[in-house]
Amino acid sequence: MQEIALKGFGETVKTVTFRIRRYDPEKQELPKYMEYKIPVQMGMTVLDGILYIKEHLDHSLSTRYSCRMGICGSCGMIINGKEKLACQTQILELGKDLIKVDPMGNYGIVKDLVPDLSNLFRNHEKVKPYIIREEEEPKSEYLQTPAQREEYAMFTDCILCGMCLSACPTSATDELYLGPQALAQGFRYISDNRDLGFNERLNVLDSKQGVWRCHFSGACSEVCPKGVDPALAIQLLRQVMTTNVFVKFKQKGTANAPERKSVSGVS
Amino acid sequence: MTIENKKGWISWFNPFKYGTDRWMYALHRLTGIALGLYLIAHVWETSNILNGPVTWNKIMVDLDYPFGAHYGPYILSLILLVAVYHAMNGIRLTIVENGLMLPKPYRPEFPYKAKSLRGLNNLLKIVLGIFMIVISIVGVYYIFTGAVL
Ligand code: SF4
Ligand code: FES
């Protein structure tokens, strides 16, 4: 069995063309496409292809990567028109002879495939992605049951790759929009029972450029490599905001707070 | 120097590869713009009643026979389709954008198909899609024959 699985491994299966958008900040030129021919072996990812170009064909090609296993979230780029992690995309699975690689959209380009993610991190910071408490120093552990953890656990999987903002049609025209990543993290922290920062985050989340700017096109959830489903977080966050108008939202864990109903979906 | 790489408004109408919801989003924008333009034209058209019955009748005939043939009913049917789509999808968006008919937070599993874009949301799309077809059939039938189905 194993011999069959390994048959052809290490041999060149076919040659594909990579068409990569190049931008050199030191030249006064607009980005342009350059083509490279690459021998593809079984198991080769798009990132391997780019590294092959860097080693053998053109050393000046720049890209971001680190883990090569879909954990660090550095290698997001637009591959054949859709945001993907280059290290998680098999060339042979794409089934195309021409692979078009663009840097992520809606960010600046630093060089070639390297996006300028400062906007993403700034937005992430704005929603205060940490647990907020009244006391400065914790006196004991803050308790949480497994069921309470399940209410936000999926949103902790975010690896900050930034592909959701690249796919988002609202981010495409509105620079100030917080973006799916930050809003999902906002929801993650206010639905954490140990956190008391709902009111502190309110003016950022409940604003024109915040949760109400989303049009639910679902593109963020479609491209997210970790299944974080930021679109779901945004809609659930809206539900919290609208209920907050009628029933003043009290966070679990506040002194004398009544046990509030789960902020998660109603379905 | 870092350069801008905004996708711009053109990407509103690039739903390819981003799934059904993105398609519906693009169509919602398109139909919204079309309805806005139609509304302006509609106000202009009906305001012509101020110019007396002769002008009014002439304009009604002109609109029924644009480009020299009886295209009026076809154009009306198209406007009806546009309006019905926008209304139905609007109902769906009102529901899901309030976090209703969406799943509770769940554990993502490979290959990470987002559940908020499927499940009950998909059911809504199908049910409202059927409504849309029924309303369109009744409406188009009425436009062409003047009779209620
Ligand atoms: S939510 Fe998903 S797509 Fe967005 S930054 Fe996090 S991991 Fe990437
Ligand atoms: S290199 Fe780390 S996610 Fe691709």
Coordinates of C-alpha atoms and ligand atoms in Angstrom, one line a residue:
Chain A
M1 CA 0.0 0.0 0.0
Q2 CA 2.7 2.4 1.1
E3 CA 4.6 1.8 -2.2
I4 CA 1.6 2.9 -4.2
A5 CA 1.2 6.0 -2.1
L6 CA 4.8 7.0 -2.5
K7 CA 4.9 6.2 -6.3
G8 CA 6.0 9.2 -8.2
F9 CA 7.1 11.0 -5.1
G10 CA 10.1 13.2 -5.7
E11 CA 9.7 13.0 -9.5
T12 CA 8.6 16.0 -11.5
V13 CA 5.0 15.5 -12.4
K14 CA 4.5 18.5 -14.6
T15 CA 5.6 22.1 -15.2
V16 CA 3.4 25.0 -14.2
T17 CA 3.7 28.7 -14.8
F18 CA 3.6 31.1 -11.8
R19 CA 2.4 34.6 -12.7
I20 CA 3.4 36.7 -9.8
R21 CA 2.7 40.4 -9.2
R22 CA 6.0 42.1 -8.5
Y23 CA 6.5 45.4 -6.9
D24 CA 9.9 46.9 -6.1
P25 CA 9.7 49.9 -3.8
E26 CA 13.1 51.2 -4.9
K27 CA 12.0 51.6 -8.5
Q28 CA 9.5 54.2 -9.5
E29 CA 7.3 51.7 -11.2
L30 CA 3.8 50.3 -10.8
P31 CA 3.5 46.6 -9.9
K32 CA 3.8 44.2 -12.9
Y33 CA 3.4 40.5 -13.5
M34 CA 6.3 38.3 -14.1
E35 CA 6.2 34.6 -15.1
Y36 CA 8.2 31.7 -13.9
K37 CA 8.2 28.1 -15.0
I38 CA 8.4 25.6 -12.2
P39 CA 8.8 21.8 -12.2
V40 CA 6.2 20.5 -9.7
Q41 CA 6.6 17.4 -7.6
M42 CA 3.9 15.7 -5.7
G43 CA 3.1 17.4 -2.4
M44 CA 4.5 20.8 -3.5
T45 CA 2.6 23.8 -2.1
V46 CA 2.4 27.2 -3.7
L47 CA 4.8 28.4 -1.0
D48 CA 7.3 25.7 -2.1
G49 CA 6.9 27.0 -5.6
I50 CA 7.7 30.5 -4.5
L51 CA 10.7 29.3 -2.6
Y52 CA 11.8 27.4 -5.6
I53 CA 11.7 30.6 -7.6
K54 CA 13.7 32.4 -4.9
E55 CA 16.3 29.7 -4.9
H56 CA 16.8 29.0 -8.6
L57 CA 15.2 31.6 -10.7
D58 CA 15.0 35.1 -9.1
H59 CA 16.5 35.8 -5.7
S60 CA 14.8 39.2 -5.4
L61 CA 11.3 37.8 -4.9
S62 CA 10.0 38.7 -1.5
T63 CA 7.3 36.9 0.5
R64 CA 6.3 36.4 4.1
Y65 CA 6.4 32.9 5.6
S66 CA 7.5 31.2 8.7
C67 CA 5.9 27.9 9.9
R68 CA 5.0 26.3 6.5
M69 CA 2.1 24.5 8.2
G70 CA -0.8 26.9 8.4
I71 CA -0.1 28.0 12.0
C72 CA 1.7 31.4 11.9
G73 CA -0.6 33.1 9.4
S74 CA 2.2 34.8 7.5
C75 CA 1.7 33.5 4.0
G76 CA -1.7 34.7 3.1
M77 CA -1.9 35.8 -0.6
I78 CA -4.4 35.7 -3.4
I79 CA -4.0 32.5 -5.4
N80 CA -6.0 32.3 -8.6
G81 CA -8.4 35.0 -7.4
K82 CA -9.0 33.7 -3.9
E83 CA -7.3 34.4 -0.6
K84 CA -5.4 31.3 0.5
L85 CA -2.5 30.4 2.7
A86 CA 0.3 29.6 0.3
C87 CA 1.7 26.9 2.5
Q88 CA -1.7 25.1 2.7
T89 CA -2.4 25.1 -1.0
Q90 CA -1.3 22.1 -3.1
I91 CA -0.2 23.1 -6.6
L92 CA -1.5 19.8 -8.1
E93 CA -4.9 20.2 -6.3
L94 CA -5.4 23.6 -8.0
G95 CA -5.3 21.6 -11.2
K96 CA -4.2 24.6 -13.3
D97 CA -1.2 25.1 -15.5
L98 CA -1.1 28.8 -14.8
I99 CA -1.1 30.0 -11.2
K100 CA -1.7 33.7 -10.6
V101 CA -0.3 35.0 -7.3
D102 CA -1.2 38.4 -6.0
P103 CA -0.4 40.1 -2.7
M104 CA -3.4 40.4 -0.4
G105 CA -5.7 43.3 -1.3
N106 CA -6.9 46.2 0.9
Y107 CA -3.5 46.5 2.5
G108 CA -0.5 48.4 1.3
I109 CA 2.2 46.5 -0.6
V110 CA 5.7 46.7 1.0
K111 CA 7.3 44.6 -1.6
D112 CA 6.2 41.9 -4.0
L113 CA 3.9 39.6 -2.0
V114 CA 4.5 41.3 1.4
P115 CA 1.5 43.2 2.5
D116 CA 1.6 46.0 5.1
L117 CA -0.6 44.7 7.9
S118 CA -0.3 47.6 10.2
N119 CA -4.0 48.4 9.7
L120 CA -5.0 44.9 10.8
F121 CA -3.0 45.1 14.0
R122 CA -4.2 48.6 14.7
N123 CA -7.8 47.5 14.4
H124 CA -7.1 44.5 16.5
E125 CA -5.7 46.7 19.2
K126 CA -8.7 49.0 19.2
V127 CA -11.1 46.3 20.4
K128 CA -8.9 45.7 23.5
P129 CA -8.2 42.0 22.9
Y130 CA -7.5 41.1 26.5
I131 CA -9.5 40.4 29.6
I132 CA -10.5 43.5 31.4
R133 CA -11.2 43.4 35.1
E134 CA -11.8 46.0 37.8
E135 CA -8.9 45.0 40.1
E136 CA -5.4 45.7 39.0
E137 CA -3.8 42.5 40.3
P138 CA -5.8 39.2 40.2
K139 CA -6.3 37.9 43.7
S140 CA -7.2 34.4 42.6
E141 CA -7.9 32.4 39.5
Y142 CA -11.0 33.5 37.4
L143 CA -13.2 30.4 37.1
Q144 CA -14.7 29.2 33.9
T145 CA -16.6 26.1 33.1
P146 CA -16.0 24.1 29.8
A147 CA -19.5 25.2 28.7
Q148 CA -18.7 28.8 29.2
R149 CA -15.5 28.4 27.2
E150 CA -17.4 26.8 24.3
E151 CA -19.3 30.1 23.9
Y152 CA -16.2 31.8 22.4
A153 CA -13.7 29.0 21.8
M154 CA -13.9 29.0 18.0
F155 CA -12.9 32.7 17.8
T156 CA -9.7 32.1 19.7
D157 CA -8.4 30.1 16.7
C158 CA -7.7 33.2 14.7
I159 CA -4.1 33.3 13.5
L160 CA -4.2 37.0 12.3
C161 CA -3.5 36.1 8.7
G162 CA -5.6 39.1 7.6
M163 CA -7.1 37.2 4.7
C164 CA -10.6 38.1 5.9
L165 CA -10.0 41.8 5.4
S166 CA -8.5 41.2 2.0
A167 CA -11.7 39.3 0.9
C168 CA -14.1 41.8 2.5
P169 CA -15.9 44.1 0.1
T170 CA -16.5 46.7 2.8
S171 CA -12.8 46.9 3.7
A172 CA -12.2 47.4 0.0
T173 CA -13.8 50.8 0.1
D174 CA -13.8 51.9 3.7
E175 CA -10.4 52.3 5.3
L176 CA -11.7 53.0 8.8
Y177 CA -13.9 49.8 8.9
L178 CA -12.7 47.7 11.8
G179 CA -12.9 44.5 9.7
P180 CA -14.0 41.0 10.4
Q181 CA -10.9 40.0 12.4
A182 CA -11.2 42.8 15.0
L183 CA -15.0 42.5 15.3
A184 CA -14.7 38.7 15.8
Q185 CA -12.1 39.3 18.6
G186 CA -14.3 41.9 20.1
F187 CA -17.1 39.4 20.3
R188 CA -14.7 36.8 21.7
Y189 CA -13.8 38.9 24.6
I190 CA -17.2 40.3 25.6
S191 CA -18.6 36.8 25.5
D192 CA -15.9 35.5 27.9
N193 CA -17.4 35.2 31.3
R194 CA -14.2 36.4 33.0
D195 CA -14.2 39.7 31.1
L196 CA -15.9 42.9 32.4
G197 CA -14.9 45.2 29.6
F198 CA -18.2 45.4 27.6
N199 CA -18.8 49.1 28.2
E200 CA -15.2 50.0 27.5
R201 CA -15.4 48.3 24.1
L202 CA -18.8 49.7 23.3
N203 CA -17.8 52.9 21.7
V204 CA -15.5 51.2 19.3
L205 CA -17.7 48.2 18.4
D206 CA -21.1 50.0 18.4
S207 CA -20.1 52.6 15.9
K208 CA -20.5 53.5 12.2
Q209 CA -17.2 52.0 11.3
G210 CA -17.8 49.1 13.7
V211 CA -20.3 46.3 13.8
W212 CA -23.0 48.1 11.8
R213 CA -20.7 48.5 8.7
C214 CA -20.9 44.8 7.9
H215 CA -23.2 43.7 5.0
F216 CA -22.8 40.0 5.6
S217 CA -21.4 39.0 2.3
G218 CA -19.8 36.1 4.1
A219 CA -16.5 36.3 2.2
C220 CA -14.5 36.5 5.4
S221 CA -15.9 33.2 6.6
E222 CA -15.4 31.7 3.2
V223 CA -11.6 32.4 3.1
C224 CA -10.7 32.0 6.8
P225 CA -8.2 29.2 6.9
K226 CA -9.0 28.3 10.5
G227 CA -12.8 28.2 10.3
V228 CA -13.1 31.1 12.7
D229 CA -16.3 32.2 10.9
P230 CA -15.9 35.9 11.7
A231 CA -19.2 36.7 9.9
L232 CA -21.0 34.7 12.5
A233 CA -19.2 36.6 15.3
I234 CA -20.3 39.9 13.8
Q235 CA -24.0 39.0 13.5
L236 CA -24.0 37.6 17.1
L237 CA -22.3 40.8 18.2
R238 CA -25.1 42.8 16.6
Q239 CA -27.6 40.7 18.4
V240 CA -25.8 41.6 21.7
M241 CA -25.9 45.3 20.7
T242 CA -29.6 45.3 19.8
T243 CA -30.6 43.4 22.9
N244 CA -28.5 45.9 24.9
V245 CA -30.8 48.7 23.9
F246 CA -33.8 46.9 25.4
V247 CA -32.3 45.0 28.2
K248 CA -29.3 46.7 29.7
F249 CA -26.5 44.3 29.1
K250 CA -24.9 43.1 32.4
Q251 CA -21.9 40.9 32.1
K252 CA -21.6 37.7 33.9
G253 CA -19.3 37.9 36.9
T254 CA -20.1 41.6 37.7
A255 CA -21.1 42.1 41.3
N256 CA -24.8 41.3 41.6
A257 CA -25.2 40.7 37.9
P258 CA -28.2 38.5 37.2
E259 CA -27.3 35.3 35.3
R260 CA -27.8 36.6 31.8
K261 CA -29.0 34.4 28.9
S262 CA -26.3 33.2 26.6
V263 CA -25.3 35.9 24.1
S264 CA -24.8 33.2 21.5
G265 CA -27.3 32.4 18.7
V266 CA -30.9 31.9 19.3
S267 CA -31.6 29.3 16.6
Chain B
M1 CA 7.8 53.0 -0.2
T2 CA 4.6 51.1 0.5
I3 CA 1.9 51.6 -2.1
E4 CA -1.9 51.3 -1.9
N5 CA -3.6 48.1 -2.9
K6 CA -7.3 48.7 -2.2
K7 CA -9.6 46.5 -4.2
G8 CA -12.1 49.4 -4.6
W9 CA -15.8 49.3 -5.3
I10 CA -15.2 47.1 -8.4
S11 CA -14.7 44.2 -6.0
W12 CA -18.3 44.6 -4.8
F13 CA -19.2 43.0 -8.1
N14 CA -16.6 40.3 -8.0
P15 CA -18.4 37.4 -6.2
F16 CA -16.5 34.7 -8.0
K17 CA -14.9 32.1 -5.7
Y18 CA -16.4 33.6 -2.5
G19 CA -19.6 31.5 -2.2
T20 CA -23.4 32.0 -2.5
D21 CA -23.7 34.8 0.1
R22 CA -21.2 36.9 -1.8
W23 CA -23.2 36.3 -5.0
M24 CA -26.3 37.4 -3.2
Y25 CA -24.5 40.5 -1.8
A26 CA -23.3 41.5 -5.3
L27 CA -26.9 41.0 -6.7
H28 CA -28.3 43.0 -3.8
R29 CA -26.1 45.9 -4.5
L30 CA -26.8 45.8 -8.3
T31 CA -30.6 45.5 -7.7
G32 CA -30.4 48.3 -5.1
I33 CA -28.7 50.6 -7.6
A34 CA -31.2 49.7 -10.3
L35 CA -34.1 50.3 -8.0
G36 CA -32.7 53.7 -7.0
L37 CA -32.4 54.7 -10.6
Y38 CA -35.9 53.3 -11.4
L39 CA -37.4 55.3 -8.5
I40 CA -36.0 58.6 -9.9
A41 CA -37.3 57.8 -13.4
H42 CA -40.6 56.7 -11.9
V43 CA -41.0 60.0 -10.0
W44 CA -40.2 61.9 -13.2
E45 CA -42.6 59.9 -15.2
T46 CA -45.6 60.3 -12.9
S47 CA -44.9 64.0 -12.4
N48 CA -45.8 64.4 -16.0
I49 CA -49.4 64.3 -15.1
L50 CA -49.0 68.0 -14.2
N51 CA -48.6 68.7 -17.9
G52 CA -52.1 67.6 -18.7
P53 CA -53.7 64.5 -20.1
V54 CA -52.3 64.8 -23.6
T55 CA -48.7 64.7 -22.5
W56 CA -49.5 62.0 -20.0
N57 CA -51.1 59.7 -22.6
K58 CA -48.2 60.3 -25.0
I59 CA -45.6 59.4 -22.4
M60 CA -47.6 56.3 -21.4
V61 CA -47.5 55.1 -25.0
D62 CA -43.9 56.1 -25.4
L63 CA -42.9 54.0 -22.4
D64 CA -44.9 51.1 -23.6
Y65 CA -43.3 51.2 -27.0
P66 CA -39.7 52.1 -26.4
F67 CA -37.3 51.6 -29.4
G68 CA -40.3 51.3 -31.7
A69 CA -41.7 48.0 -30.5
H70 CA -43.9 46.8 -27.7
Y71 CA -41.1 46.2 -25.1
G72 CA -43.0 47.8 -22.2
P73 CA -44.2 44.6 -20.5
Y74 CA -40.7 43.0 -20.7
I75 CA -39.1 46.0 -19.1
L76 CA -41.8 46.0 -16.4
S77 CA -41.2 42.3 -15.7
L78 CA -37.5 43.0 -15.3
I79 CA -38.2 45.7 -12.8
L80 CA -40.5 43.4 -11.0
L81 CA -37.8 40.7 -10.8
V82 CA -35.3 43.2 -9.5
A83 CA -37.7 44.5 -6.8
V84 CA -38.7 41.0 -5.7
Y85 CA -35.2 39.8 -5.4
H86 CA -34.2 42.9 -3.4
A87 CA -37.2 42.5 -1.1
M88 CA -36.7 38.8 -0.5
N89 CA -33.0 39.1 0.1
G90 CA -33.7 42.1 2.3
I91 CA -35.9 39.9 4.5
R92 CA -33.2 37.3 4.8
L93 CA -30.6 39.9 5.7
T94 CA -32.8 41.4 8.3
I95 CA -33.2 38.0 10.0
V96 CA -29.6 36.8 9.8
E97 CA -28.0 40.2 10.5
N98 CA -29.8 40.2 13.8
G99 CA -28.0 36.9 14.6
L100 CA -31.2 34.9 14.2
M101 CA -31.3 31.5 12.4
L102 CA -27.5 31.3 12.7
P103 CA -25.7 28.5 14.6
K104 CA -24.3 28.9 18.1
P105 CA -20.5 29.1 18.3
Y106 CA -19.3 25.7 17.3
R107 CA -16.0 23.8 17.0
P108 CA -14.7 24.2 13.5
E109 CA -13.6 21.0 11.8
F110 CA -11.5 20.5 8.7
P111 CA -12.2 21.5 5.9
Y112 CA -13.6 24.5 7.8
K113 CA -16.8 25.2 5.9
A114 CA -18.4 28.1 7.7
K115 CA -21.7 27.1 9.2
S116 CA -23.1 30.6 9.3
L117 CA -23.3 30.6 5.5
R118 CA -25.0 27.2 5.4
G119 CA -27.6 25.4 7.6
L120 CA -30.7 27.5 8.4
N121 CA -29.3 30.4 6.4
N122 CA -29.4 28.2 3.3
L123 CA -32.9 27.1 4.2
L124 CA -34.0 30.7 4.3
K125 CA -32.4 31.3 0.9
I126 CA -34.4 28.3 -0.6
V127 CA -37.7 29.2 1.0
L128 CA -37.4 32.9 0.0
G129 CA -36.2 31.8 -3.4
I130 CA -39.4 29.8 -3.9
F131 CA -41.5 32.8 -2.7
M132 CA -39.6 34.9 -5.3
I133 CA -40.4 32.5 -8.1
V134 CA -44.1 32.3 -7.2
I135 CA -44.5 36.1 -6.9
S136 CA -42.6 36.7 -10.1
I137 CA -44.8 34.2 -12.0
V138 CA -48.0 35.8 -10.7
G139 CA -46.6 39.3 -11.4
V140 CA -45.3 38.6 -14.9
Y141 CA -48.5 36.9 -15.8
Y142 CA -50.5 39.9 -14.6
I143 CA -48.2 42.3 -16.5
F144 CA -48.7 40.4 -19.8
T145 CA -52.4 39.4 -19.6
G146 CA -53.9 41.8 -17.1
A147 CA -55.5 38.8 -15.3
V148 CA -54.7 37.5 -11.8
L149 CA -53.5 33.9 -11.8
Ligands
SF4_1 S1 -10.5 35.5 11.3 FE1 -9.6 33.9 10.0 S2 -9.1 35.0 8.0 FE2 -9.4 36.6 9.6 S3 -7.3 36.9 10.4 FE3 -8.3 35.4 11.7 S4 -7.6 33.4 10.9 FE4 -7.2 35.0 9.3
FES2 S1 3.9 29.9 6.5 FE1 2.8 29.9 8.5 S2 0.8 29.9 7.8 FE2 1.8 29.6 5.9

